[in-house]
């Protein structure tokens, strides 16, 4: 560590260079100025990039590493993939730290990777760009759900019965047009939306307590904790499975620790409940 005089001298040089006090004394001790707060994030990213560069020259041993890995997860992988990843890292890299960042809009993953705020992301595919690399992890098929004692649960769900029901739409990006609506639009049909919400894991409970129907990924229903309160029905229209991919920035592609971490994420993907 540095001595107090050395720290004071370094702060004086920074103040002179940046023409700002940077730290001022307040009731709670030293407080950063607005200029210091503006500098904090870009300097943190720059230092992280330098640390990654230095780490690249060192052999990576997960058994002894105290590295921090940061993963960006959309809603579903947080529940479906994260428990397996945490369990794996606890055994393979017991001294490592896993940091999780959540995102909703699919293209937010690109922003997180560009800024160096995460090492990898897992979610539905974002817009294609040459600087972002991807690897398929798993797919989720759709099921329709109603409460277990719903009249629709007593028979095969046909398209007319499907359209006659009030629908719940899960829309993480707050759109009113989902996969079901796109499939219906191809034949000139539309459904009645009774409720839209951004959090897919709230949907099963809401369906179990209402007369609505929802079309959700099967893995969401399985992991929600409410599957025993619901009747699962085959959707009466063709819906393509939803792919989930791991994404990372090209600058980290050959980094030994990063490559090891990506292999860990890919390795637990087959254990996702579907």
Coordinates of C-alpha atoms in Angstrom, one line a residue:
X1 CA 0.0 0.0 0.0
X2 CA 0.9 3.7 -0.3
X3 CA 1.7 6.0 2.6
X4 CA -0.6 8.9 3.3
X5 CA 2.0 11.5 2.0
X6 CA 2.3 9.5 -1.3
X7 CA -1.5 9.4 -1.7
X8 CA -1.8 13.1 -1.0
X9 CA 0.9 13.8 -3.6
X10 CA -0.8 11.6 -6.2
X11 CA -4.1 13.4 -5.5
X12 CA -2.5 16.8 -5.9
X13 CA -1.0 15.7 -9.3
X14 CA -4.4 14.5 -10.5
X15 CA -6.1 17.7 -9.3
X16 CA -3.5 19.7 -11.3
X17 CA -3.8 17.6 -14.4
X18 CA -7.7 17.5 -14.4
X19 CA -8.2 21.0 -13.0
X20 CA -10.7 19.8 -10.5
X21 CA -10.7 19.1 -6.7
X22 CA -11.9 15.5 -7.3
X23 CA -12.4 15.0 -3.6
X24 CA -13.8 17.6 -1.2
X25 CA -14.4 17.3 2.5
X26 CA -18.1 17.0 3.7
X27 CA -20.1 16.0 6.7
X28 CA -19.4 12.3 5.9
X29 CA -15.7 12.8 5.1
X30 CA -14.2 13.1 1.7
X31 CA -16.8 13.1 -1.1
X32 CA -16.2 12.8 -4.9
X33 CA -17.0 15.9 -7.1
X34 CA -19.3 15.5 -10.1
X35 CA -16.1 15.5 -12.3
X36 CA -14.7 12.5 -10.3
X37 CA -18.0 10.7 -10.6
X38 CA -18.0 11.2 -14.4
X39 CA -14.5 9.7 -14.6
X40 CA -15.2 6.7 -12.4
X41 CA -16.9 4.5 -14.9
X42 CA -14.7 5.0 -17.9
X43 CA -11.5 4.7 -15.7
X44 CA -13.0 1.5 -14.2
X45 CA -13.5 0.0 -17.7
X46 CA -10.0 1.0 -18.8
X47 CA -8.4 -0.6 -15.7
X48 CA -10.5 -3.7 -16.3
X49 CA -9.2 -3.9 -19.8
X50 CA -5.6 -3.5 -18.6
X51 CA -6.2 -6.2 -16.0
X52 CA -7.5 -8.6 -18.7
X53 CA -4.5 -7.9 -20.9
X54 CA -2.1 -8.7 -18.0
X55 CA -4.1 -11.8 -17.1
X56 CA -3.8 -13.0 -20.7
X57 CA 0.0 -13.5 -20.2
X58 CA -0.5 -15.7 -17.1
X59 CA -1.5 -19.4 -17.0
X60 CA -5.0 -19.9 -15.7
X61 CA -5.6 -22.5 -13.0
X62 CA -9.3 -22.5 -12.0
X63 CA -8.5 -24.6 -8.9
X64 CA -6.5 -21.7 -7.4
X65 CA -7.8 -18.7 -9.2
X66 CA -9.6 -15.9 -7.4
X67 CA -10.8 -14.3 -10.6
X68 CA -14.2 -12.6 -10.9
X69 CA -16.4 -13.6 -13.9
X70 CA -19.3 -11.5 -14.9
X71 CA -22.3 -12.9 -16.8
X72 CA -25.2 -11.0 -18.2
X73 CA -28.5 -13.0 -18.1
X74 CA -31.9 -12.4 -19.5
X75 CA -34.9 -13.5 -17.3
X76 CA -35.2 -17.2 -18.2
X77 CA -31.5 -18.2 -18.0
X78 CA -31.3 -16.6 -14.6
X79 CA -33.7 -19.3 -13.3
X80 CA -32.9 -22.1 -15.8
X81 CA -29.1 -21.9 -16.2
X82 CA -27.7 -20.0 -13.2
X83 CA -28.2 -22.7 -10.5
X84 CA -26.2 -25.3 -12.5
X85 CA -23.5 -22.8 -13.3
X86 CA -23.1 -21.8 -9.6
X87 CA -22.9 -25.4 -8.5
X88 CA -20.2 -26.2 -11.2
X89 CA -18.1 -23.2 -10.3
X90 CA -18.2 -24.0 -6.6
X91 CA -16.4 -27.3 -7.4
X92 CA -14.2 -26.3 -10.4
X93 CA -13.1 -22.8 -9.1
X94 CA -13.9 -22.6 -5.4
X95 CA -12.1 -19.2 -4.9
X96 CA -13.6 -17.5 -8.0
X97 CA -16.5 -15.0 -7.8
X98 CA -19.4 -15.0 -10.1
X99 CA -21.1 -11.7 -10.7
X100 CA -24.5 -11.5 -12.5
X101 CA -26.0 -8.6 -14.5
X102 CA -29.6 -8.8 -15.7
X103 CA -30.9 -7.4 -19.0
X104 CA -34.3 -7.3 -20.6
X105 CA -34.0 -6.1 -24.2
X106 CA -32.1 -8.6 -26.4
X107 CA -29.8 -5.9 -27.8
X108 CA -28.8 -4.7 -24.4
X109 CA -26.5 -7.7 -24.3
X110 CA -24.4 -6.0 -27.0
X111 CA -24.1 -2.8 -25.0
X112 CA -22.9 -4.8 -22.0
X113 CA -20.3 -6.6 -24.0
X114 CA -19.1 -3.5 -25.9
X115 CA -18.7 -1.7 -22.6
X116 CA -16.7 -4.6 -21.0
X117 CA -19.2 -4.7 -18.2
X118 CA -19.7 -8.5 -18.6
X119 CA -17.6 -11.4 -19.9
X120 CA -20.5 -13.3 -21.6
X121 CA -24.2 -13.0 -21.9
X122 CA -26.9 -15.6 -22.3
X123 CA -30.3 -14.8 -23.9
X124 CA -32.1 -14.9 -27.2
X125 CA -30.0 -13.9 -30.2
X126 CA -29.4 -10.2 -30.5
X127 CA -28.7 -8.3 -33.7
X128 CA -25.8 -9.7 -35.6
X129 CA -22.5 -7.8 -35.4
X130 CA -19.0 -8.9 -36.4
X131 CA -17.5 -8.0 -33.0
X132 CA -19.8 -10.2 -31.0
X133 CA -19.4 -14.0 -31.2
X134 CA -22.1 -16.5 -30.3
X135 CA -22.6 -20.1 -29.4
X136 CA -26.0 -21.9 -29.3
X137 CA -26.8 -23.3 -25.8
X138 CA -30.4 -24.6 -25.7
X139 CA -33.9 -24.2 -27.1
X140 CA -37.3 -23.8 -25.5
X141 CA -40.5 -25.0 -26.9
X142 CA -43.9 -23.4 -26.2
X143 CA -46.8 -24.8 -24.2
X144 CA -50.2 -23.2 -23.4
X145 CA -51.2 -23.1 -19.8
X146 CA -54.6 -22.5 -18.0
X147 CA -55.5 -23.2 -14.4
X148 CA -56.0 -26.8 -13.6
X149 CA -59.8 -26.6 -13.2
X150 CA -60.3 -24.4 -16.2
X151 CA -63.0 -25.6 -18.6
X152 CA -60.5 -25.5 -21.5
X153 CA -58.4 -28.1 -19.7
X154 CA -61.0 -30.8 -20.2
X155 CA -60.6 -31.1 -23.9
X156 CA -58.1 -30.7 -26.8
X157 CA -57.4 -27.0 -27.4
X158 CA -58.4 -26.1 -30.9
X159 CA -57.8 -22.7 -32.6
X160 CA -61.4 -21.4 -32.0
X161 CA -61.3 -22.2 -28.3
X162 CA -57.8 -20.7 -28.1
X163 CA -58.9 -17.4 -29.7
X164 CA -62.1 -17.2 -27.5
X165 CA -60.0 -17.0 -24.3
X166 CA -58.5 -13.9 -22.7
X167 CA -54.7 -14.0 -23.2
X168 CA -51.7 -13.1 -21.1
X169 CA -48.7 -11.9 -23.1
X170 CA -45.2 -11.9 -21.6
X171 CA -43.2 -9.1 -23.3
X172 CA -39.8 -8.3 -21.8
X173 CA -39.4 -5.5 -24.3
X174 CA -42.9 -4.1 -23.6
X175 CA -44.2 -4.9 -27.1
X176 CA -47.9 -5.9 -27.7
X177 CA -47.0 -8.3 -30.5
X178 CA -45.4 -11.7 -29.5
X179 CA -44.5 -14.9 -31.3
X180 CA -48.2 -16.1 -31.1
X181 CA -49.4 -12.8 -32.6
X182 CA -46.9 -13.1 -35.4
X183 CA -48.1 -16.7 -36.2
X184 CA -51.7 -15.7 -36.1
X185 CA -51.1 -12.6 -38.3
X186 CA -49.9 -14.9 -41.1
X187 CA -53.5 -16.2 -41.4
X188 CA -55.2 -12.9 -40.7
X189 CA -56.2 -13.7 -37.1
X190 CA -55.6 -12.0 -33.8
X191 CA -56.2 -12.7 -30.2
X192 CA -57.5 -10.6 -27.3
X193 CA -54.9 -9.5 -24.9
X194 CA -56.2 -9.2 -21.3
X195 CA -52.8 -8.6 -19.7
X196 CA -49.2 -7.9 -20.8
X197 CA -46.3 -8.0 -18.4
X198 CA -42.5 -8.0 -18.7
X199 CA -41.7 -10.8 -16.2
X200 CA -42.3 -14.2 -17.5
X201 CA -41.9 -15.9 -14.2
X202 CA -44.9 -14.0 -12.8
X203 CA -47.1 -15.5 -15.5
X204 CA -47.8 -19.0 -14.2
X205 CA -49.1 -17.8 -10.9
X206 CA -51.3 -15.2 -12.6
X207 CA -52.7 -17.9 -14.9
X208 CA -53.3 -20.3 -11.9
X209 CA -55.4 -17.5 -10.3
X210 CA -57.5 -16.4 -13.3
X211 CA -59.5 -17.5 -16.4
X212 CA -56.7 -16.4 -18.8
X213 CA -54.5 -18.5 -21.0
X214 CA -50.8 -18.0 -21.7
X215 CA -48.4 -19.4 -24.2
X216 CA -45.0 -19.8 -22.5
X217 CA -41.8 -21.6 -22.9
X218 CA -42.1 -25.0 -21.3
X219 CA -39.0 -24.4 -19.1
X220 CA -40.5 -21.3 -17.6
X221 CA -43.5 -23.3 -16.4
X222 CA -41.4 -26.1 -15.1
X223 CA -39.1 -23.8 -13.1
X224 CA -41.9 -21.5 -11.9
X225 CA -43.0 -23.6 -8.9
X226 CA -46.6 -23.5 -10.0
X227 CA -46.7 -26.3 -12.6
X228 CA -48.9 -28.5 -10.3
X229 CA -51.6 -25.8 -10.3
X230 CA -51.7 -25.7 -14.1
X231 CA -53.0 -27.7 -17.1
X232 CA -50.5 -27.8 -20.0
X233 CA -52.0 -27.9 -23.5
X234 CA -50.5 -28.2 -26.9
X235 CA -50.6 -24.9 -28.8
X236 CA -53.1 -25.1 -31.7
X237 CA -50.7 -23.4 -34.1
X238 CA -47.1 -23.9 -35.2
X239 CA -44.6 -22.0 -33.1
X240 CA -40.8 -22.3 -33.6
X241 CA -38.7 -23.1 -30.5
X242 CA -36.9 -20.1 -29.0
X243 CA -33.0 -20.4 -29.2
X244 CA -30.8 -19.2 -26.3
X245 CA -27.2 -18.4 -27.1
X246 CA -24.1 -17.4 -25.3
X247 CA -22.4 -14.2 -26.6
X248 CA -19.0 -12.7 -26.0
X249 CA -16.9 -9.9 -27.4
X250 CA -14.3 -10.9 -30.0
X251 CA -11.5 -9.2 -28.0
X252 CA -11.9 -11.8 -25.3
X253 CA -12.1 -14.8 -27.6
X254 CA -8.6 -16.2 -27.0
X255 CA -8.3 -15.1 -23.3
X256 CA -7.5 -18.3 -21.3
X257 CA -9.7 -17.6 -18.3
X258 CA -12.5 -16.3 -20.5
X259 CA -12.3 -19.4 -22.7
X260 CA -12.4 -21.6 -19.6
X261 CA -15.5 -19.7 -18.3
X262 CA -17.3 -20.0 -21.6
X263 CA -16.7 -23.8 -21.6
X264 CA -18.2 -23.9 -18.1
X265 CA -21.4 -22.1 -19.3
X266 CA -21.7 -24.3 -22.4
X267 CA -21.0 -27.4 -20.2
X268 CA -24.0 -26.8 -17.9
X269 CA -26.4 -25.9 -20.7
X270 CA -27.5 -29.5 -21.4
X271 CA -28.8 -29.6 -17.8
X272 CA -31.3 -26.9 -18.4
X273 CA -34.8 -28.3 -17.7
X274 CA -37.0 -28.2 -20.8

